[in-house]
Coordinates of N, CA, C and O in Angstrom, one line a residue:
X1 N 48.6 55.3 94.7 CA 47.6 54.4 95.3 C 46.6 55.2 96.0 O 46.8 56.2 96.7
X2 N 45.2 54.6 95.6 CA 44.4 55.4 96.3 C 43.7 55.0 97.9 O 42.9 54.1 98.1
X3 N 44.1 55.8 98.8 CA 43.6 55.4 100.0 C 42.2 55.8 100.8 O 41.8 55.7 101.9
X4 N 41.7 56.2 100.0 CA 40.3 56.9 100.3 C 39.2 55.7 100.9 O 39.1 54.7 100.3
X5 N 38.5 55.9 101.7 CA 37.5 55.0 102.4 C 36.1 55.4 102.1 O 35.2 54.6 102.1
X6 N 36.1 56.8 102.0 CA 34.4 57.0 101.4 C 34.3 57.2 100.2 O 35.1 57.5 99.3
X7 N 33.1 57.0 100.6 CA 32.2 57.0 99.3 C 31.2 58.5 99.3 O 31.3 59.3 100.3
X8 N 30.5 58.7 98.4 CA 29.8 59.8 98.5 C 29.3 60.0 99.6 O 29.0 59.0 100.2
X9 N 29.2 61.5 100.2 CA 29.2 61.7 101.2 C 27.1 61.5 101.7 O 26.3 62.1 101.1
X10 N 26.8 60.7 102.7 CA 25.2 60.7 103.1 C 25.0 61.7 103.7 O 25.7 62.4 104.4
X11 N 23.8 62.0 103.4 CA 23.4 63.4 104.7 C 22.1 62.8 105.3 O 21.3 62.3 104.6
X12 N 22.0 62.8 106.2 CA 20.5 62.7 106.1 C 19.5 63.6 107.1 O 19.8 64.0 108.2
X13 N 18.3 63.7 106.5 CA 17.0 64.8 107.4 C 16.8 64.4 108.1 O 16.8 63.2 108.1
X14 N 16.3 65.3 109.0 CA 14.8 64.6 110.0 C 14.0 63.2 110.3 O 13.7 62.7 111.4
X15 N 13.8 62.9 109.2 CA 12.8 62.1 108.9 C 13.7 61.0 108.8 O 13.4 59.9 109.2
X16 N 14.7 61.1 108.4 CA 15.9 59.7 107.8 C 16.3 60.1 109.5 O 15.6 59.4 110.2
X17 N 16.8 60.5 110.1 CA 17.0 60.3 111.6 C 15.9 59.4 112.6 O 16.0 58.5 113.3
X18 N 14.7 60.6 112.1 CA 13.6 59.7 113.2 C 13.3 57.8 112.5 O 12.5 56.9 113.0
X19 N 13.9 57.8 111.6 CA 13.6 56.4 110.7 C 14.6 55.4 111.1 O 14.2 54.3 111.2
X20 N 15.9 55.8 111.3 CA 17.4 55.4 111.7 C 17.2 54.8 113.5 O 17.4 53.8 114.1
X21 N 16.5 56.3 114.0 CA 16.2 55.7 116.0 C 15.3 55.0 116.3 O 15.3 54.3 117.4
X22 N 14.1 55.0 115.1 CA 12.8 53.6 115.4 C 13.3 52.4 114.8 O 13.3 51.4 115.6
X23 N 13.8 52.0 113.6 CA 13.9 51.0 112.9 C 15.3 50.6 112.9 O 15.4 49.5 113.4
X24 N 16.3 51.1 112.7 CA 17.9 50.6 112.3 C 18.6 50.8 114.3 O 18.8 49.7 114.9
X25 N 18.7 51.4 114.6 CA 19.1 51.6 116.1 C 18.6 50.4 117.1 O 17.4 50.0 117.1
X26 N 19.6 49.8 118.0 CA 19.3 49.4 118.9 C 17.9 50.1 119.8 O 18.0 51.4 120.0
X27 N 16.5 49.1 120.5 CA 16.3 49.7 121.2 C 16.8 50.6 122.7 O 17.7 50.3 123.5
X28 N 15.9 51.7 122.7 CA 16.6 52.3 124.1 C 18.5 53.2 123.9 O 19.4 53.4 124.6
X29 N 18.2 53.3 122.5 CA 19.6 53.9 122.2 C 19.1 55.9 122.6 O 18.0 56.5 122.5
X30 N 20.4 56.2 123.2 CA 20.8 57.4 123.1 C 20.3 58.2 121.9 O 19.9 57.6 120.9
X31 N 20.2 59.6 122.0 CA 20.8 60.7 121.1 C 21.8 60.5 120.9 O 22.1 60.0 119.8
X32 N 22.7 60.6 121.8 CA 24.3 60.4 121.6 C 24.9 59.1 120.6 O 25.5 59.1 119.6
X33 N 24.5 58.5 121.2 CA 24.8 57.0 120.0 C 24.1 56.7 118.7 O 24.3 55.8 117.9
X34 N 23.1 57.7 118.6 CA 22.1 57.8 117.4 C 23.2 59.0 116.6 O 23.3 58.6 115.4
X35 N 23.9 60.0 116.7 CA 24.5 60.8 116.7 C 25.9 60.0 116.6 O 26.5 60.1 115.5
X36 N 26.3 59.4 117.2 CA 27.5 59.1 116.3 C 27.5 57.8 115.4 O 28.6 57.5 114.8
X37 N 26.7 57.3 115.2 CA 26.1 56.5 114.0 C 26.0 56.9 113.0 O 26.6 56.9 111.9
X38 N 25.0 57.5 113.5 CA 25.3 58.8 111.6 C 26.1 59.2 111.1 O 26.1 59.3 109.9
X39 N 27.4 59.6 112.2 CA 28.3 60.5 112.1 C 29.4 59.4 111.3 O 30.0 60.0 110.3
X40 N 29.6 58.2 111.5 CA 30.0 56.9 111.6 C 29.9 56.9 109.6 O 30.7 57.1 108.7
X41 N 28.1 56.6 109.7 CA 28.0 56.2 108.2 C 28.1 57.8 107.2 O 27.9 57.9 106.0
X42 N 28.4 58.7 107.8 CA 28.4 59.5 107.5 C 29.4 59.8 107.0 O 29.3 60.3 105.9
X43 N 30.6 59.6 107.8 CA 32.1 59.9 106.8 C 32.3 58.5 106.1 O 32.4 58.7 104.9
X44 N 32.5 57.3 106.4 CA 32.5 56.3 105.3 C 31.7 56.4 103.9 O 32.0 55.8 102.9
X45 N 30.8 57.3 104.2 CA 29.5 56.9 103.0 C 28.9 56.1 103.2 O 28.1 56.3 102.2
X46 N 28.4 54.9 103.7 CA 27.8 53.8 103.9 C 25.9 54.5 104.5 O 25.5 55.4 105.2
X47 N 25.2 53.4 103.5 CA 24.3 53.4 104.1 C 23.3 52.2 105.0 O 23.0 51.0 105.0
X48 N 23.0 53.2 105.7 CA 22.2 51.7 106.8 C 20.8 51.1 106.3 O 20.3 49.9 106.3
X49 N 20.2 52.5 105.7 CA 19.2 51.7 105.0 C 19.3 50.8 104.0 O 18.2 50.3 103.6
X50 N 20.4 50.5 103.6 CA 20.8 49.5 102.4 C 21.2 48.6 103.4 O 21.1 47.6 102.7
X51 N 21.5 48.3 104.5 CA 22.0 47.6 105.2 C 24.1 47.3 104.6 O 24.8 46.3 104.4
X52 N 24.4 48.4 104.6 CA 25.6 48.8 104.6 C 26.6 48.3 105.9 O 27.6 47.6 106.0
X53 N 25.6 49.3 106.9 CA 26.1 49.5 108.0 C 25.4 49.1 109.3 O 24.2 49.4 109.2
X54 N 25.7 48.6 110.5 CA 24.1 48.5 111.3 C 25.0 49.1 113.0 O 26.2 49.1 113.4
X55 N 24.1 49.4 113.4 CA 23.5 49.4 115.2 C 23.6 48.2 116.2 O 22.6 47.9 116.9
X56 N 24.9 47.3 116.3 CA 24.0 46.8 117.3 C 24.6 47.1 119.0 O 25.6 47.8 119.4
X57 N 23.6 46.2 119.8 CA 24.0 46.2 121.1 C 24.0 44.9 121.2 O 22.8 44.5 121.0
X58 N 24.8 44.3 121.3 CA 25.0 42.5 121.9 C 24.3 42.4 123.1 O 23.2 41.7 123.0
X59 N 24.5 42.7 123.8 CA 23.9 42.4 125.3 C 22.9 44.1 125.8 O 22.9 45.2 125.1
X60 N 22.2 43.8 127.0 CA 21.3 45.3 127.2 C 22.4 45.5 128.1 O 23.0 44.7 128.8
X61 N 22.5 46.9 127.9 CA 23.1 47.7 128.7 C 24.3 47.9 128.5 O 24.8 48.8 129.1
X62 N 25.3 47.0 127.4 CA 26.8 47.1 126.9 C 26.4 48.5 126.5 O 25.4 49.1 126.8
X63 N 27.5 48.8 125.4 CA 28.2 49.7 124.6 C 27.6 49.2 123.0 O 27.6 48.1 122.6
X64 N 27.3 50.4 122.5 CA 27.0 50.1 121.0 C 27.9 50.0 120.1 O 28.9 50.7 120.0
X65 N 27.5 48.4 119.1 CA 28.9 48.6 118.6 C 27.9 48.9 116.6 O 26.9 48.7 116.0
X66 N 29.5 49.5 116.4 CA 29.1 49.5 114.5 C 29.3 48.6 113.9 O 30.5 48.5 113.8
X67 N 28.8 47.8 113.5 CA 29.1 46.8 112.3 C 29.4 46.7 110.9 O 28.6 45.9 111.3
X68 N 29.5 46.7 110.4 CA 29.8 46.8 108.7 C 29.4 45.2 107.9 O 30.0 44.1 108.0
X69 N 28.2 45.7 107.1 CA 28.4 44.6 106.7 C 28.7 44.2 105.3 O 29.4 45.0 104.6
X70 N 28.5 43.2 104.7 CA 29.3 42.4 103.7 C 29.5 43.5 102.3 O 30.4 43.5 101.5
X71 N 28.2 44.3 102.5 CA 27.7 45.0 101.4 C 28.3 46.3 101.4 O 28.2 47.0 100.4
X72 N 29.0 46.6 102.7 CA 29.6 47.8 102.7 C 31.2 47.9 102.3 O 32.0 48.8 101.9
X73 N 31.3 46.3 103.0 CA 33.0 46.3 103.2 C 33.5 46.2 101.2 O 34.6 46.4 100.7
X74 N 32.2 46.0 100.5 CA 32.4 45.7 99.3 C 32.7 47.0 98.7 O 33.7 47.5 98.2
X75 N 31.8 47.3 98.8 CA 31.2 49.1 98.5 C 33.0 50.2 98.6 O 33.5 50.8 97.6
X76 N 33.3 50.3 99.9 CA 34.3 50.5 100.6 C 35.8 50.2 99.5 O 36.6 51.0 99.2
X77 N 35.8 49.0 99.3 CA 37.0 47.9 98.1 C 36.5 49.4 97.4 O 37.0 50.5 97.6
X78 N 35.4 49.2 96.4 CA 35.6 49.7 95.3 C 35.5 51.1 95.3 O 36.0 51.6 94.3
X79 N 35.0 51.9 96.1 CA 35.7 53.5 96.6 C 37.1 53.5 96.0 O 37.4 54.4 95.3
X80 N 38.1 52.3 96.4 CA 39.9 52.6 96.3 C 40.0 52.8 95.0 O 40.8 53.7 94.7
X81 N 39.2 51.9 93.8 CA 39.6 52.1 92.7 C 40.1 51.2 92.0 O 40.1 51.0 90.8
X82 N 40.8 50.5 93.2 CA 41.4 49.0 92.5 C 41.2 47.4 92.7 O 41.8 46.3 92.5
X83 N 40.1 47.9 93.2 CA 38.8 46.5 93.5 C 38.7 45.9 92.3 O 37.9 46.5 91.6
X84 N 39.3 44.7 91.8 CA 38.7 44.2 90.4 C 38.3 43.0 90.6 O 38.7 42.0 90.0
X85 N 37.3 43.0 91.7 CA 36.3 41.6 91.8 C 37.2 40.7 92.7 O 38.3 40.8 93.2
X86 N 36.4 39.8 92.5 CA 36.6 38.4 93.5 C 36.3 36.7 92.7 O 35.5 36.4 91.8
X87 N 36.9 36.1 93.4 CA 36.8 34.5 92.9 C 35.3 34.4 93.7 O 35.0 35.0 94.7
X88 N 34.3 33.2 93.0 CA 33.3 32.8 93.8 C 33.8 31.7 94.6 O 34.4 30.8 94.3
X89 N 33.2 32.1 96.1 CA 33.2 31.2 97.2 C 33.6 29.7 96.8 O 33.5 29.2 95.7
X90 N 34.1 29.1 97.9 CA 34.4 27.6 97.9 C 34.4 27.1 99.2 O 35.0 27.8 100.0
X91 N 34.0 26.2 99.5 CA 34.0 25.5 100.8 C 34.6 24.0 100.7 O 34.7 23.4 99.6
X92 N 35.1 23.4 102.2 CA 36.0 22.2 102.0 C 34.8 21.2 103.2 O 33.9 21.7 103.8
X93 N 35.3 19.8 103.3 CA 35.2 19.4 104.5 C 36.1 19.5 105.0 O 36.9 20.3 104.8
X94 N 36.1 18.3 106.0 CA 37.4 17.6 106.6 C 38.5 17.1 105.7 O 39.6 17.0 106.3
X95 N 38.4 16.8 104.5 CA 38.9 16.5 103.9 C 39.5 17.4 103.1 O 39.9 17.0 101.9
X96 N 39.6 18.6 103.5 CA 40.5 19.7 102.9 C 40.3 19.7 101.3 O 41.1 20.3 100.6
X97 N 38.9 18.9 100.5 CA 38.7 19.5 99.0 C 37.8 20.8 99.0 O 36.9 21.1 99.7
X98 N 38.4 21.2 98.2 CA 37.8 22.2 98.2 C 36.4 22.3 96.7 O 36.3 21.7 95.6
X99 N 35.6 22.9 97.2 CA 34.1 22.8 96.1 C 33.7 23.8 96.3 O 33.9 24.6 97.1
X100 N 32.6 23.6 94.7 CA 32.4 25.6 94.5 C 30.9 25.0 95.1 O 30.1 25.7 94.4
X101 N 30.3 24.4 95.7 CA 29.1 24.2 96.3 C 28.8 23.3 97.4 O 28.8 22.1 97.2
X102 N 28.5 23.8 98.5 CA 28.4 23.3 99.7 C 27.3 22.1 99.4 O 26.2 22.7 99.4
X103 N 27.2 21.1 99.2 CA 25.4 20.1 98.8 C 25.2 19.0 99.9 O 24.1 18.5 100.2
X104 N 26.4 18.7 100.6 CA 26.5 17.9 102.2 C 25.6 18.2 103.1 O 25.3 19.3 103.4
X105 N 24.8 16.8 103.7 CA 24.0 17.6 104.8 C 24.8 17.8 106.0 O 24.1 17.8 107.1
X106 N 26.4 17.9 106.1 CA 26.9 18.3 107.4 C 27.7 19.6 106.9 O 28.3 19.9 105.9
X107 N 27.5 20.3 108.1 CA 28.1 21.9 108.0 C 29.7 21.6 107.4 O 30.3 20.6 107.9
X108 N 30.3 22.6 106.4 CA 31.2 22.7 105.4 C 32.1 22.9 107.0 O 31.7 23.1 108.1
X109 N 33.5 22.6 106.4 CA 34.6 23.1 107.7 C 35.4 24.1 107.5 O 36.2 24.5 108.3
X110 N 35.1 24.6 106.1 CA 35.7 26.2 106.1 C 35.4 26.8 104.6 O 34.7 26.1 103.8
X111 N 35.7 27.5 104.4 CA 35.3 28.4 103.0 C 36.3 29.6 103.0 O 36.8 30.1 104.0
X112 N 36.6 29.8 101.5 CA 37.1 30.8 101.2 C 37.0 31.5 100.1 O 36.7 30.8 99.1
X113 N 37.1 32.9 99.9 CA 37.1 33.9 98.7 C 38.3 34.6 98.7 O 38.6 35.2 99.8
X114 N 39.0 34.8 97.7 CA 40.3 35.7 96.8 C 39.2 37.3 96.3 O 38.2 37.5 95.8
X115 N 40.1 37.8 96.8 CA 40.3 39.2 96.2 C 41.0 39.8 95.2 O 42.2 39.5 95.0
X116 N 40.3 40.6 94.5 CA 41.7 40.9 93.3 C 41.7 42.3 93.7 O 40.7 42.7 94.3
X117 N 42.8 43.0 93.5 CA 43.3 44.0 93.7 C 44.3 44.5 92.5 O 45.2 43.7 92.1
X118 N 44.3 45.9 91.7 CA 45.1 46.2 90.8 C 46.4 46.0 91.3 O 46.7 46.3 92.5
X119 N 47.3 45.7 90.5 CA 48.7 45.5 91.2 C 49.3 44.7 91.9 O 50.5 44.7 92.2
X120 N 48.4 43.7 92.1 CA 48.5 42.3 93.0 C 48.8 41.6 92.0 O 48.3 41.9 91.0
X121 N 49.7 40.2 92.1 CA 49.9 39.8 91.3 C 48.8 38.2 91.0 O 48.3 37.7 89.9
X122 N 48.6 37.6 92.8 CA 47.3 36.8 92.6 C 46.3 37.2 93.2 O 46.3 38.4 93.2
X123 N 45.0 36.6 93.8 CA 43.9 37.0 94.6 C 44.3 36.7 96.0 O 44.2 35.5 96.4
X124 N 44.5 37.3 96.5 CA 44.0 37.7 98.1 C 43.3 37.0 99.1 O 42.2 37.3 99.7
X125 N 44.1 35.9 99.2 CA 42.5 34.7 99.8 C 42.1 35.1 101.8 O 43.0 35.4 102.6
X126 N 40.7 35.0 101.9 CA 40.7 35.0 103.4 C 40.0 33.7 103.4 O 39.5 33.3 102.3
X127 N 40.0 32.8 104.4 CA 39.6 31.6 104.8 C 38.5 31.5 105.8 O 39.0 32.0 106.8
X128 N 37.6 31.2 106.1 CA 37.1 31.0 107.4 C 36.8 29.9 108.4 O 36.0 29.1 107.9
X129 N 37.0 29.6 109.3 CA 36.7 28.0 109.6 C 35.3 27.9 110.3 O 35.1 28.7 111.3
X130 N 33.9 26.7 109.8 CA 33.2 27.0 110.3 C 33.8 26.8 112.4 O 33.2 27.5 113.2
X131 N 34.3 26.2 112.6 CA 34.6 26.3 114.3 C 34.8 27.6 114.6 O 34.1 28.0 115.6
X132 N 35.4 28.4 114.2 CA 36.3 29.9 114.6 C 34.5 30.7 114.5 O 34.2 31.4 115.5
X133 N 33.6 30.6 113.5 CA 32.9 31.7 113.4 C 31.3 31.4 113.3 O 30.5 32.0 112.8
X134 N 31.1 30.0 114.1 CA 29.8 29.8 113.9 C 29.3 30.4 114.9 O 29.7 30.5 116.0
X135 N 28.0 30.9 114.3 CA 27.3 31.2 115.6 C 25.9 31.0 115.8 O 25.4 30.5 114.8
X136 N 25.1 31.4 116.8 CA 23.6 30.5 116.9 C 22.4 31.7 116.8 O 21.3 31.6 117.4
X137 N 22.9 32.7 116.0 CA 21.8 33.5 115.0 C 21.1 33.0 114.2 O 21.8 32.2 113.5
X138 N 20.0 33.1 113.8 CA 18.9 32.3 113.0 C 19.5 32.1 111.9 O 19.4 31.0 111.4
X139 N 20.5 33.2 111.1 CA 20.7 33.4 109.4 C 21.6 32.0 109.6 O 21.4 31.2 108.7
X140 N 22.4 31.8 110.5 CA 23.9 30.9 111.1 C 23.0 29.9 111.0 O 22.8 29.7 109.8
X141 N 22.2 29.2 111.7 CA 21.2 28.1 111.4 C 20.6 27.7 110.2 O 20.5 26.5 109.8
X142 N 20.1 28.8 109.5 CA 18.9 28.4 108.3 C 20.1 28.7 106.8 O 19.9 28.5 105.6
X143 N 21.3 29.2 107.3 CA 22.4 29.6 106.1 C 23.7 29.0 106.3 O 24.4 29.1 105.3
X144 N 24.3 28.4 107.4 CA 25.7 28.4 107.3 C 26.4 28.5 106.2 O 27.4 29.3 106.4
X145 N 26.5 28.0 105.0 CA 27.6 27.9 104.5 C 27.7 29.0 103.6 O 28.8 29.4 103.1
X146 N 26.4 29.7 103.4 CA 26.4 31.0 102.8 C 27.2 32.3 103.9 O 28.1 33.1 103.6
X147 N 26.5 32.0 105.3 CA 27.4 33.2 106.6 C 28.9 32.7 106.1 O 29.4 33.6 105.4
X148 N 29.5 31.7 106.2 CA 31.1 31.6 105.9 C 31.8 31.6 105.1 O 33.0 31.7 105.1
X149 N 30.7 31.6 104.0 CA 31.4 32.4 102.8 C 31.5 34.0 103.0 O 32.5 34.5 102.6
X150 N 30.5 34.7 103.6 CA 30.5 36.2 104.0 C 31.7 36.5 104.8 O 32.6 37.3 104.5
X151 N 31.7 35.8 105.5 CA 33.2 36.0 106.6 C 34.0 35.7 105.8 O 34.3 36.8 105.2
X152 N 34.8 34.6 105.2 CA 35.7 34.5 104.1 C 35.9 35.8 103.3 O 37.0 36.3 103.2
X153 N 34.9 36.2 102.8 CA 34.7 37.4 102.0 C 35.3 38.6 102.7 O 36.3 39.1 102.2
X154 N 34.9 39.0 103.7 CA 35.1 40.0 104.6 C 36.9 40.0 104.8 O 37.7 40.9 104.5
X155 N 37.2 38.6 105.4 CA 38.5 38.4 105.5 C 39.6 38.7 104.3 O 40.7 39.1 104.4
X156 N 38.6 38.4 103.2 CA 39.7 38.8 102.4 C 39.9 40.1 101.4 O 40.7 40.2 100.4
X157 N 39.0 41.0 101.9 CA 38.6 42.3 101.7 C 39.2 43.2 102.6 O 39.6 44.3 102.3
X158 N 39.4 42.6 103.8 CA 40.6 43.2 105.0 C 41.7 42.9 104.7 O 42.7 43.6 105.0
X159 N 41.8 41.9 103.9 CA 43.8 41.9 103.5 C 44.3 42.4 102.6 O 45.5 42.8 102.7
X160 N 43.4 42.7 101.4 CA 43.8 43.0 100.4 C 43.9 44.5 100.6 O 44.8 45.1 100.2
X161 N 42.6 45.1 101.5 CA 43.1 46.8 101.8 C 43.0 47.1 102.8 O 42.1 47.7 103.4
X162 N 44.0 46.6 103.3 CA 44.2 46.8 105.0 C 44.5 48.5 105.5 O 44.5 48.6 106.7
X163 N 44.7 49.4 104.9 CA 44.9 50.9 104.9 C 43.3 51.4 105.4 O 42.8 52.2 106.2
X164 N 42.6 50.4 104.3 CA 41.0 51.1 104.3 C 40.7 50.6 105.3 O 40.0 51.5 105.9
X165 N 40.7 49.6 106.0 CA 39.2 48.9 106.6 C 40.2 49.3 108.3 O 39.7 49.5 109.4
X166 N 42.0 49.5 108.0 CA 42.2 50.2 109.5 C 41.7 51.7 109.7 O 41.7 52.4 110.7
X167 N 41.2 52.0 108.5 CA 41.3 53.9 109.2 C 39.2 53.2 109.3 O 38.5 53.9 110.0
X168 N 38.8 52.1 108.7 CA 37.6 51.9 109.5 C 37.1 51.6 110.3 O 35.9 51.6 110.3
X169 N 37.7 51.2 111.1 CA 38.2 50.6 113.1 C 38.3 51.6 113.6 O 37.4 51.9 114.4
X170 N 39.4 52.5 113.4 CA 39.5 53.6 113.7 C 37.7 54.6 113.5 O 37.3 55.3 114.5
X171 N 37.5 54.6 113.1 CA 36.4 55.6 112.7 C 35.4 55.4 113.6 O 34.8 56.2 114.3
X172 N 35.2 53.7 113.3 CA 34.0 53.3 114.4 C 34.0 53.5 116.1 O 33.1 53.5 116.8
X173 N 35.2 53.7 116.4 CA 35.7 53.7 117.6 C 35.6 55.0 118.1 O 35.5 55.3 119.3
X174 N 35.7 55.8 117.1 CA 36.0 57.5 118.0 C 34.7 57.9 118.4 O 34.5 59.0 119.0

């Protein structure tokens, strides 16, 4: 089994740094936190300019945190080798059916995507409930049912390689 988390290794110049602390970086960020950001996408392989990976600060003056997003945690799967796709999205109401298209004008009440993994014998489902993960970011307003499919996604990209995405908790943290 392969446990490997990166991907080709990034480097980046000067100019990809000074591009990373104006545009991708929280404002008012450190050297220091500009510096372990890089260092961050740097052993994953992820890149920020693809929007892989991002910078943020939730609040001024917290702690910077890393994010990963949908595009990375995918990226990441198939580094292992045994990433063999996924089921497309489905969302339910209240009524627990499940449909491969959200078309209701009231927000879905949860969504889910399966993962395949070599060696598994089915897909890997993560679920999301919109209660548990809505939130009042613009994309969350003008997209819901598309964000809880992402979360779904994510969830079930953490179960299926829970080796990979712990040594990437780990990473972001040091």
């Amino acid at each position: 089994m392969t446990t490997s988390t990166a991907l080709a290794r990034i480097e980046f110049g000067a100019a990809d740094l000074a591009e990373i602390k104006a545009s991708i970086m929280p404002a008012g960020s450190s050297d220091a936190e500009l510096k372990h950001f890089t260092a961050v996408c740097q052993h994953l392989g992820l890149d920020p300019f693809a929007r892989q990976i991002y910078a943020i600060r939730r609040e001024q003056g917290k702690a910077l945190t890393i994010q990963i997003g949908v595009d990375g945690y995918r990226s990441l799967a198939e580094a292992t080798g045994e990433y063999e796709g996924q089921t497309a999205p489905q969302w339910c109401g209240e009524d627990a059916q499940w449909v491969d298209v959200w078309l209701k004008p009231t927000l879905p009440a949860a969504a889910r995507v399966g993962v395949y993994r070599r060696g598994f014998r089915d897909a890997t489902y993560g679920i999301a409930l919109m209660r548990e993960f809505a939130q009042s970011a613009p994309t969350w307003k003008a997209m819901p049912s598309h964000m809880l499919a992402k979360v779904a996604e994510v969830s079930a990209l953490k179960r299926a390689f829970p080796q990979v995405f712990l040594t990437v908790r780990q990473q972001a943290r040091a």
